Amino acid sequence: RKEVEQDPGPFNVPEGATVAFNCTYSNSASQSFFWYRQDCRKEPKLLMSVYSSGNEDGRFTAQLNRASQYISLLIRDSKLSDSATYLCVVNLDSSYKLIFGSGTRLLVRP
Amino acid sequence: NAGVTQTPKFQVLKTGQSMTLQCAQDMNHNSMYWYRQDPGMGLRLIYYSASEGTTDKGEVPNGYNVSRLNKREFSLRLESAAPSQTSVYFCASSEDRGPDTQYFGPGTRLTVL
């Protein structure tokens, strides 16, 4: 079983739609959680950290469910520019080591 | 302020050839990393350097060596390239060794024939 699992997609949605991705992690001792965004043939960039209480940044909302060991990312009012691959990232022990999921691809169409 | 830079952007090697991938950061970060990204897989850590003069193996170190030349530069060397090393290589840096935001370079696309 992979340590971090994501639905590869693609999720194909119209502009203005709301879309949600989930990511499951296998190690219940995981400490920190992040969503990174990766555009086609580009480097990953941090989108947002995921806090226990959940957090929101504009149109993006991240949630953590420790009991079920998953994190989610909700994107409201999708824009064409949101088209990218979203990487779920988990840190086990407050060290340098980040475990990356293989990503969920989002396509937003006009 | 260029962030993290990598050279070259693209490279094609023949099996058995050697090469060094260069990485530099201008953010005065202490920690630097080398990852590889393959289709359908997450980024996997090859080597890590917590500070100048120190390096540690990551998840997939076999076939690679690294040098932390100074605080700014962290190079990755393939001594004898194999087709299994065909991948996209990303260098990253972070301020410290904890789960801080990691800033990635633009990547090197390497093909080994």
PDB file of C-alpha atoms in Angstrom:
ATOM      1  CA  ARG A   1       0.000   0.000   0.000  1.00  0.00           C
ATOM      2  CA  LYS A   2       1.307   3.449  -0.902  1.00  0.00           C
ATOM      3  CA  GLU A   3       1.990   5.802   2.001  1.00  0.00           C
ATOM      4  CA  VAL A   4       0.021   8.578   0.325  1.00  0.00           C
ATOM      5  CA  GLU A   5      -2.708   7.776  -2.168  1.00  0.00           C
ATOM      6  CA  GLN A   6      -4.535  10.066  -4.531  1.00  0.00           C
ATOM      7  CA  ASP A   7      -7.041   9.584  -7.324  1.00  0.00           C
ATOM      8  CA  PRO A   8      -5.008  10.447 -10.450  1.00  0.00           C
ATOM      9  CA  GLY A   9      -8.055  11.914 -12.237  1.00  0.00           C
ATOM     10  CA  PRO A  10      -8.320  13.799 -14.435  1.00  0.00           C
ATOM     11  CA  PHE A  11     -11.161  15.754 -12.929  1.00  0.00           C
ATOM     12  CA  ASN A  12     -12.706  17.657 -15.832  1.00  0.00           C
ATOM     13  CA  VAL A  13     -14.946  20.506 -14.626  1.00  0.00           C
ATOM     14  CA  PRO A  14     -16.452  23.669 -16.146  1.00  0.00           C
ATOM     15  CA  GLU A  15     -15.380  27.117 -15.059  1.00  0.00           C
ATOM     16  CA  GLY A  16     -17.197  28.177 -11.919  1.00  0.00           C
ATOM     17  CA  ALA A  17     -17.646  24.642 -10.619  1.00  0.00           C
ATOM     18  CA  THR A  18     -16.727  23.437  -7.162  1.00  0.00           C
ATOM     19  CA  VAL A  19     -14.395  20.451  -7.073  1.00  0.00           C
ATOM     20  CA  ALA A  20     -12.951  18.428  -4.215  1.00  0.00           C
ATOM     21  CA  PHE A  21     -10.024  16.040  -3.997  1.00  0.00           C
ATOM     22  CA  ASN A  22      -9.257  13.597  -1.248  1.00  0.00           C
ATOM     23  CA  CYS A  23      -5.957  12.068  -0.277  1.00  0.00           C
ATOM     24  CA  THR A  24      -5.448   9.172   2.145  1.00  0.00           C
ATOM     25  CA  TYR A  25      -2.321   8.465   4.152  1.00  0.00           C
ATOM     26  CA  SER A  26      -1.330   5.205   5.755  1.00  0.00           C
ATOM     27  CA  ASN A  27       0.725   6.247   8.774  1.00  0.00           C
ATOM     28  CA  SER A  28      -1.417   7.428  11.662  1.00  0.00           C
ATOM     29  CA  ALA A  29       1.651   9.100  13.214  1.00  0.00           C
ATOM     30  CA  SER A  30       1.842  11.627  10.367  1.00  0.00           C
ATOM     31  CA  GLN A  31       2.398  15.105  11.719  1.00  0.00           C
ATOM     32  CA  SER A  32       2.082  17.716   8.992  1.00  0.00           C
ATOM     33  CA  PHE A  33       0.131  17.922   5.783  1.00  0.00           C
ATOM     34  CA  PHE A  34       0.369  20.068   2.689  1.00  0.00           C
ATOM     35  CA  TRP A  35      -1.076  20.584  -0.752  1.00  0.00           C
ATOM     36  CA  TYR A  36       1.375  21.462  -3.532  1.00  0.00           C
ATOM     37  CA  ARG A  37       0.409  22.501  -7.032  1.00  0.00           C
ATOM     38  CA  GLN A  38       2.352  21.431 -10.122  1.00  0.00           C
ATOM     39  CA  ASP A  39       1.695  22.910 -13.541  1.00  0.00           C
ATOM     40  CA  CYS A  40       2.478  20.830 -16.610  1.00  0.00           C
ATOM     41  CA  ARG A  41       6.243  20.373 -16.998  1.00  0.00           C
ATOM     42  CA  LYS A  42       6.927  22.766 -14.127  1.00  0.00           C
ATOM     43  CA  GLU A  43       8.136  22.455 -10.566  1.00  0.00           C
ATOM     44  CA  PRO A  44       5.839  21.844  -7.566  1.00  0.00           C
ATOM     45  CA  LYS A  45       4.887  24.884  -5.504  1.00  0.00           C
ATOM     46  CA  LEU A  46       3.291  25.009  -2.074  1.00  0.00           C
ATOM     47  CA  LEU A  47      -0.422  25.776  -2.316  1.00  0.00           C
ATOM     48  CA  MET A  48      -1.296  25.568   1.359  1.00  0.00           C
ATOM     49  CA  SER A  49      -0.565  23.795   4.602  1.00  0.00           C
ATOM     50  CA  VAL A  50      -3.366  21.770   6.181  1.00  0.00           C
ATOM     51  CA  TYR A  51      -4.097  22.404   9.832  1.00  0.00           C
ATOM     52  CA  SER A  52      -6.081  20.257  12.247  1.00  0.00           C
ATOM     53  CA  SER A  53      -8.823  22.844  12.445  1.00  0.00           C
ATOM     54  CA  GLY A  54      -9.000  23.199   8.679  1.00  0.00           C
ATOM     55  CA  ASN A  55      -7.993  26.306   6.836  1.00  0.00           C
ATOM     56  CA  GLU A  56      -9.122  28.490   3.981  1.00  0.00           C
ATOM     57  CA  ASP A  57      -7.240  30.646   1.519  1.00  0.00           C
ATOM     58  CA  GLY A  58      -9.555  32.475  -0.830  1.00  0.00           C
ATOM     59  CA  ARG A  59     -11.305  29.904  -2.994  1.00  0.00           C
ATOM     60  CA  PHE A  60      -9.301  27.026  -1.521  1.00  0.00           C
ATOM     61  CA  THR A  61     -10.250  25.104   1.621  1.00  0.00           C
ATOM     62  CA  ALA A  62      -8.204  22.295   3.135  1.00  0.00           C
ATOM     63  CA  GLN A  63      -9.466  19.851   5.745  1.00  0.00           C
ATOM     64  CA  LEU A  64      -7.800  17.148   7.803  1.00  0.00           C
ATOM     65  CA  ASN A  65      -9.590  14.082   9.143  1.00  0.00           C
ATOM     66  CA  ARG A  66      -7.179  12.233  11.435  1.00  0.00           C
ATOM     67  CA  ALA A  67      -9.668   9.545  12.420  1.00  0.00           C
ATOM     68  CA  SER A  68     -10.127   8.444   8.820  1.00  0.00           C
ATOM     69  CA  GLN A  69      -6.593   9.442   7.785  1.00  0.00           C
ATOM     70  CA  TYR A  70      -7.404  11.668   4.890  1.00  0.00           C
ATOM     71  CA  ILE A  71      -7.003  15.258   3.840  1.00  0.00           C
ATOM     72  CA  SER A  72      -9.121  17.114   1.351  1.00  0.00           C
ATOM     73  CA  LEU A  73      -8.860  20.128  -0.903  1.00  0.00           C
ATOM     74  CA  LEU A  74     -11.940  22.023  -2.021  1.00  0.00           C
ATOM     75  CA  ILE A  75     -11.744  24.544  -4.850  1.00  0.00           C
ATOM     76  CA  ARG A  76     -14.716  26.862  -5.309  1.00  0.00           C
ATOM     77  CA  ASP A  77     -15.524  28.904  -8.401  1.00  0.00           C
ATOM     78  CA  SER A  78     -12.901  27.087 -10.504  1.00  0.00           C
ATOM     79  CA  LYS A  79     -10.825  29.181 -12.899  1.00  0.00           C
ATOM     80  CA  LEU A  80      -9.093  28.062 -16.081  1.00  0.00           C
ATOM     81  CA  SER A  81      -5.838  28.881 -14.321  1.00  0.00           C
ATOM     82  CA  ASP A  82      -6.590  26.250 -11.664  1.00  0.00           C
ATOM     83  CA  SER A  83      -5.836  23.534 -14.233  1.00  0.00           C
ATOM     84  CA  ALA A  84      -2.842  21.704 -12.778  1.00  0.00           C
ATOM     85  CA  THR A  85      -1.851  18.615 -10.829  1.00  0.00           C
ATOM     86  CA  TYR A  86      -2.413  18.831  -7.089  1.00  0.00           C
ATOM     87  CA  LEU A  87       0.053  16.920  -4.925  1.00  0.00           C
ATOM     88  CA  CYS A  88      -0.830  15.709  -1.458  1.00  0.00           C
ATOM     89  CA  VAL A  89       2.204  15.800   0.840  1.00  0.00           C
ATOM     90  CA  VAL A  90       2.611  14.289   4.287  1.00  0.00           C
ATOM     91  CA  ASN A  91       5.355  14.659   6.867  1.00  0.00           C
ATOM     92  CA  LEU A  92       5.809  11.871   9.385  1.00  0.00           C
ATOM     93  CA  ASP A  93       7.903  13.150  12.204  1.00  0.00           C
ATOM     94  CA  SER A  94       8.617  16.863  11.913  1.00  0.00           C
ATOM     95  CA  SER A  95      11.818  16.060  10.067  1.00  0.00           C
ATOM     96  CA  TYR A  96      12.824  17.038   6.575  1.00  0.00           C
ATOM     97  CA  LYS A  97      11.192  13.988   5.025  1.00  0.00           C
ATOM     98  CA  LEU A  98       8.129  14.737   2.921  1.00  0.00           C
ATOM     99  CA  ILE A  99       6.103  11.927   1.338  1.00  0.00           C
ATOM    100  CA  PHE A 100       4.520  13.013  -1.934  1.00  0.00           C
ATOM    101  CA  GLY A 101       1.421  11.534  -3.490  1.00  0.00           C
ATOM    102  CA  SER A 102       1.448  10.995  -7.231  1.00  0.00           C
ATOM    103  CA  GLY A 103      -1.033  13.808  -7.753  1.00  0.00           C
ATOM    104  CA  THR A 104      -4.576  14.502  -8.928  1.00  0.00           C
ATOM    105  CA  ARG A 105      -4.942  16.212 -12.277  1.00  0.00           C
ATOM    106  CA  LEU A 106      -7.552  18.946 -12.638  1.00  0.00           C
ATOM    107  CA  LEU A 107      -8.742  20.289 -15.987  1.00  0.00           C
ATOM    108  CA  VAL A 108     -11.017  23.332 -15.932  1.00  0.00           C
ATOM    109  CA  ARG A 109     -12.776  23.913 -19.236  1.00  0.00           C
ATOM    110  CA  PRO A 110     -14.384  27.156 -20.518  1.00  0.00           C
TER     111      PRO A 110
ATOM    112  CA  ASN B   1      16.244  36.863  -6.545  1.00  0.00           C
ATOM    113  CA  ALA B   2      16.267  33.741  -8.738  1.00  0.00           C
ATOM    114  CA  GLY B   3      15.220  31.224  -6.041  1.00  0.00           C
ATOM    115  CA  VAL B   4      16.437  27.742  -6.972  1.00  0.00           C
ATOM    116  CA  THR B   5      18.205  27.289 -10.291  1.00  0.00           C
ATOM    117  CA  GLN B   6      19.177  24.039 -12.001  1.00  0.00           C
ATOM    118  CA  THR B   7      21.378  23.218 -14.955  1.00  0.00           C
ATOM    119  CA  PRO B   8      21.022  21.731 -17.458  1.00  0.00           C
ATOM    120  CA  LYS B   9      17.306  21.823 -18.293  1.00  0.00           C
ATOM    121  CA  PHE B  10      17.534  18.816 -20.603  1.00  0.00           C
ATOM    122  CA  GLN B  11      20.120  16.093 -21.089  1.00  0.00           C
ATOM    123  CA  VAL B  12      20.391  12.888 -23.103  1.00  0.00           C
ATOM    124  CA  LEU B  13      23.011  10.352 -22.055  1.00  0.00           C
ATOM    125  CA  LYS B  14      24.064   6.957 -23.270  1.00  0.00           C
ATOM    126  CA  THR B  15      24.167   4.064 -20.835  1.00  0.00           C
ATOM    127  CA  GLY B  16      27.399   4.177 -18.857  1.00  0.00           C
ATOM    128  CA  GLN B  17      28.067   7.885 -19.325  1.00  0.00           C
ATOM    129  CA  SER B  18      28.449  10.150 -16.331  1.00  0.00           C
ATOM    130  CA  MET B  19      27.175  13.628 -15.617  1.00  0.00           C
ATOM    131  CA  THR B  20      26.608  16.126 -12.843  1.00  0.00           C
ATOM    132  CA  LEU B  21      23.394  18.051 -12.277  1.00  0.00           C
ATOM    133  CA  GLN B  22      23.955  21.448 -10.739  1.00  0.00           C
ATOM    134  CA  CYS B  23      21.693  23.244  -8.287  1.00  0.00           C
ATOM    135  CA  ALA B  24      22.033  26.613  -6.586  1.00  0.00           C
ATOM    136  CA  GLN B  25      19.781  28.655  -4.309  1.00  0.00           C
ATOM    137  CA  ASP B  26      20.028  32.309  -3.326  1.00  0.00           C
ATOM    138  CA  MET B  27      17.585  32.292  -0.399  1.00  0.00           C
ATOM    139  CA  ASN B  28      20.237  31.537   2.241  1.00  0.00           C
ATOM    140  CA  HIS B  29      18.514  28.262   3.039  1.00  0.00           C
ATOM    141  CA  ASN B  30      20.231  25.657   5.161  1.00  0.00           C
ATOM    142  CA  SER B  31      18.664  22.507   3.747  1.00  0.00           C
ATOM    143  CA  MET B  32      18.763  21.251   0.185  1.00  0.00           C
ATOM    144  CA  TYR B  33      17.301  18.186  -1.494  1.00  0.00           C
ATOM    145  CA  TRP B  34      17.397  16.161  -4.697  1.00  0.00           C
ATOM    146  CA  TYR B  35      14.239  14.392  -5.874  1.00  0.00           C
ATOM    147  CA  ARG B  36      13.288  12.389  -8.915  1.00  0.00           C
ATOM    148  CA  GLN B  37       9.789  12.303 -10.403  1.00  0.00           C
ATOM    149  CA  ASP B  38       8.587   9.438 -12.556  1.00  0.00           C
ATOM    150  CA  PRO B  39       5.185   9.065 -14.265  1.00  0.00           C
ATOM    151  CA  GLY B  40       2.498   7.777 -11.906  1.00  0.00           C
ATOM    152  CA  MET B  41       4.743   8.131  -8.879  1.00  0.00           C
ATOM    153  CA  GLY B  42       5.225  10.840  -6.332  1.00  0.00           C
ATOM    154  CA  LEU B  43       8.473  12.694  -5.973  1.00  0.00           C
ATOM    155  CA  ARG B  44      11.048  10.469  -4.318  1.00  0.00           C
ATOM    156  CA  LEU B  45      13.942  11.803  -2.284  1.00  0.00           C
ATOM    157  CA  ILE B  46      17.378  10.808  -3.536  1.00  0.00           C
ATOM    158  CA  TYR B  47      19.658  12.721  -1.163  1.00  0.00           C
ATOM    159  CA  TYR B  48      19.323  15.443   1.403  1.00  0.00           C
ATOM    160  CA  SER B  49      21.708  17.985   2.932  1.00  0.00           C
ATOM    161  CA  ALA B  50      20.769  19.581   6.232  1.00  0.00           C
ATOM    162  CA  SER B  51      23.630  22.050   6.109  1.00  0.00           C
ATOM    163  CA  GLU B  52      26.911  22.768   4.387  1.00  0.00           C
ATOM    164  CA  GLY B  53      29.191  19.776   4.715  1.00  0.00           C
ATOM    165  CA  THR B  54      26.522  17.198   5.542  1.00  0.00           C
ATOM    166  CA  THR B  55      24.600  14.831   3.290  1.00  0.00           C
ATOM    167  CA  ASP B  56      22.218  11.943   3.954  1.00  0.00           C
ATOM    168  CA  LYS B  57      20.653   9.264   1.817  1.00  0.00           C
ATOM    169  CA  GLY B  58      17.002   9.475   0.975  1.00  0.00           C
ATOM    170  CA  GLU B  59      14.628   6.852  -0.331  1.00  0.00           C
ATOM    171  CA  VAL B  60      16.381   6.048  -3.644  1.00  0.00           C
ATOM    172  CA  PRO B  61      20.130   6.877  -3.384  1.00  0.00           C
ATOM    173  CA  ASN B  62      21.571   3.958  -5.365  1.00  0.00           C
ATOM    174  CA  GLY B  63      23.467   5.064  -8.470  1.00  0.00           C
ATOM    175  CA  TYR B  64      23.868   8.658  -7.291  1.00  0.00           C
ATOM    176  CA  ASN B  65      26.351  10.751  -5.367  1.00  0.00           C
ATOM    177  CA  VAL B  66      26.018  14.292  -4.082  1.00  0.00           C
ATOM    178  CA  SER B  67      28.213  17.161  -3.008  1.00  0.00           C
ATOM    179  CA  ARG B  68      27.191  20.135  -0.890  1.00  0.00           C
ATOM    180  CA  LEU B  69      29.817  22.466  -2.242  1.00  0.00           C
ATOM    181  CA  ASN B  70      28.834  25.401  -0.048  1.00  0.00           C
ATOM    182  CA  LYS B  71      25.647  26.783   1.425  1.00  0.00           C
ATOM    183  CA  ARG B  72      24.325  27.782  -1.998  1.00  0.00           C
ATOM    184  CA  GLU B  73      25.197  24.778  -4.152  1.00  0.00           C
ATOM    185  CA  PHE B  74      24.216  21.106  -4.081  1.00  0.00           C
ATOM    186  CA  SER B  75      25.176  18.873  -7.007  1.00  0.00           C
ATOM    187  CA  LEU B  76      23.982  15.405  -8.002  1.00  0.00           C
ATOM    188  CA  ARG B  77      26.280  13.058  -9.902  1.00  0.00           C
ATOM    189  CA  LEU B  78      25.422   9.993 -11.935  1.00  0.00           C
ATOM    190  CA  GLU B  79      28.638   7.997 -12.258  1.00  0.00           C
ATOM    191  CA  SER B  80      27.392   5.405 -14.749  1.00  0.00           C
ATOM    192  CA  ALA B  81      23.973   6.263 -16.093  1.00  0.00           C
ATOM    193  CA  ALA B  82      21.375   3.537 -16.603  1.00  0.00           C
ATOM    194  CA  PRO B  83      18.042   3.671 -18.471  1.00  0.00           C
ATOM    195  CA  SER B  84      16.263   3.305 -15.104  1.00  0.00           C
ATOM    196  CA  GLN B  85      17.597   6.755 -14.232  1.00  0.00           C
ATOM    197  CA  THR B  86      15.546   8.371 -16.984  1.00  0.00           C
ATOM    198  CA  SER B  87      13.457  10.823 -15.005  1.00  0.00           C
ATOM    199  CA  VAL B  88      12.816  14.440 -14.130  1.00  0.00           C
ATOM    200  CA  TYR B  89      15.148  15.617 -11.386  1.00  0.00           C
ATOM    201  CA  PHE B  90      14.182  18.424  -9.043  1.00  0.00           C
ATOM    202  CA  CYS B  91      16.389  20.232  -6.593  1.00  0.00           C
ATOM    203  CA  ALA B  92      14.719  21.931  -3.634  1.00  0.00           C
ATOM    204  CA  SER B  93      15.702  23.976  -0.625  1.00  0.00           C
ATOM    205  CA  SER B  94      14.148  24.941   2.678  1.00  0.00           C
ATOM    206  CA  GLU B  95      15.101  27.277   5.460  1.00  0.00           C
ATOM    207  CA  ASP B  96      15.621  24.529   7.982  1.00  0.00           C
ATOM    208  CA  ARG B  97      15.406  20.783   8.377  1.00  0.00           C
ATOM    209  CA  GLY B  98      11.836  20.633   9.611  1.00  0.00           C
ATOM    210  CA  PRO B  99       8.750  20.254   7.420  1.00  0.00           C
ATOM    211  CA  ASP B 100       9.104  23.783   6.128  1.00  0.00           C
ATOM    212  CA  THR B 101       8.001  24.889   2.735  1.00  0.00           C
ATOM    213  CA  GLN B 102      10.346  23.438   0.171  1.00  0.00           C
ATOM    214  CA  TYR B 103      11.128  25.608  -2.846  1.00  0.00           C
ATOM    215  CA  PHE B 104      11.806  23.706  -6.032  1.00  0.00           C
ATOM    216  CA  GLY B 105      13.972  24.437  -9.020  1.00  0.00           C
ATOM    217  CA  PRO B 106      12.606  24.122 -12.579  1.00  0.00           C
ATOM    218  CA  GLY B 107      13.872  20.563 -13.006  1.00  0.00           C
ATOM    219  CA  THR B 108      16.221  18.657 -15.308  1.00  0.00           C
ATOM    220  CA  ARG B 109      14.716  16.227 -17.806  1.00  0.00           C
ATOM    221  CA  LEU B 110      17.196  13.379 -18.211  1.00  0.00           C
ATOM    222  CA  THR B 111      16.932  10.596 -20.776  1.00  0.00           C
ATOM    223  CA  VAL B 112      19.341   7.658 -20.666  1.00  0.00           C
ATOM    224  CA  LEU B 113      19.432   5.604 -23.835  1.00  0.00           C
TER     225      LEU B 113
END
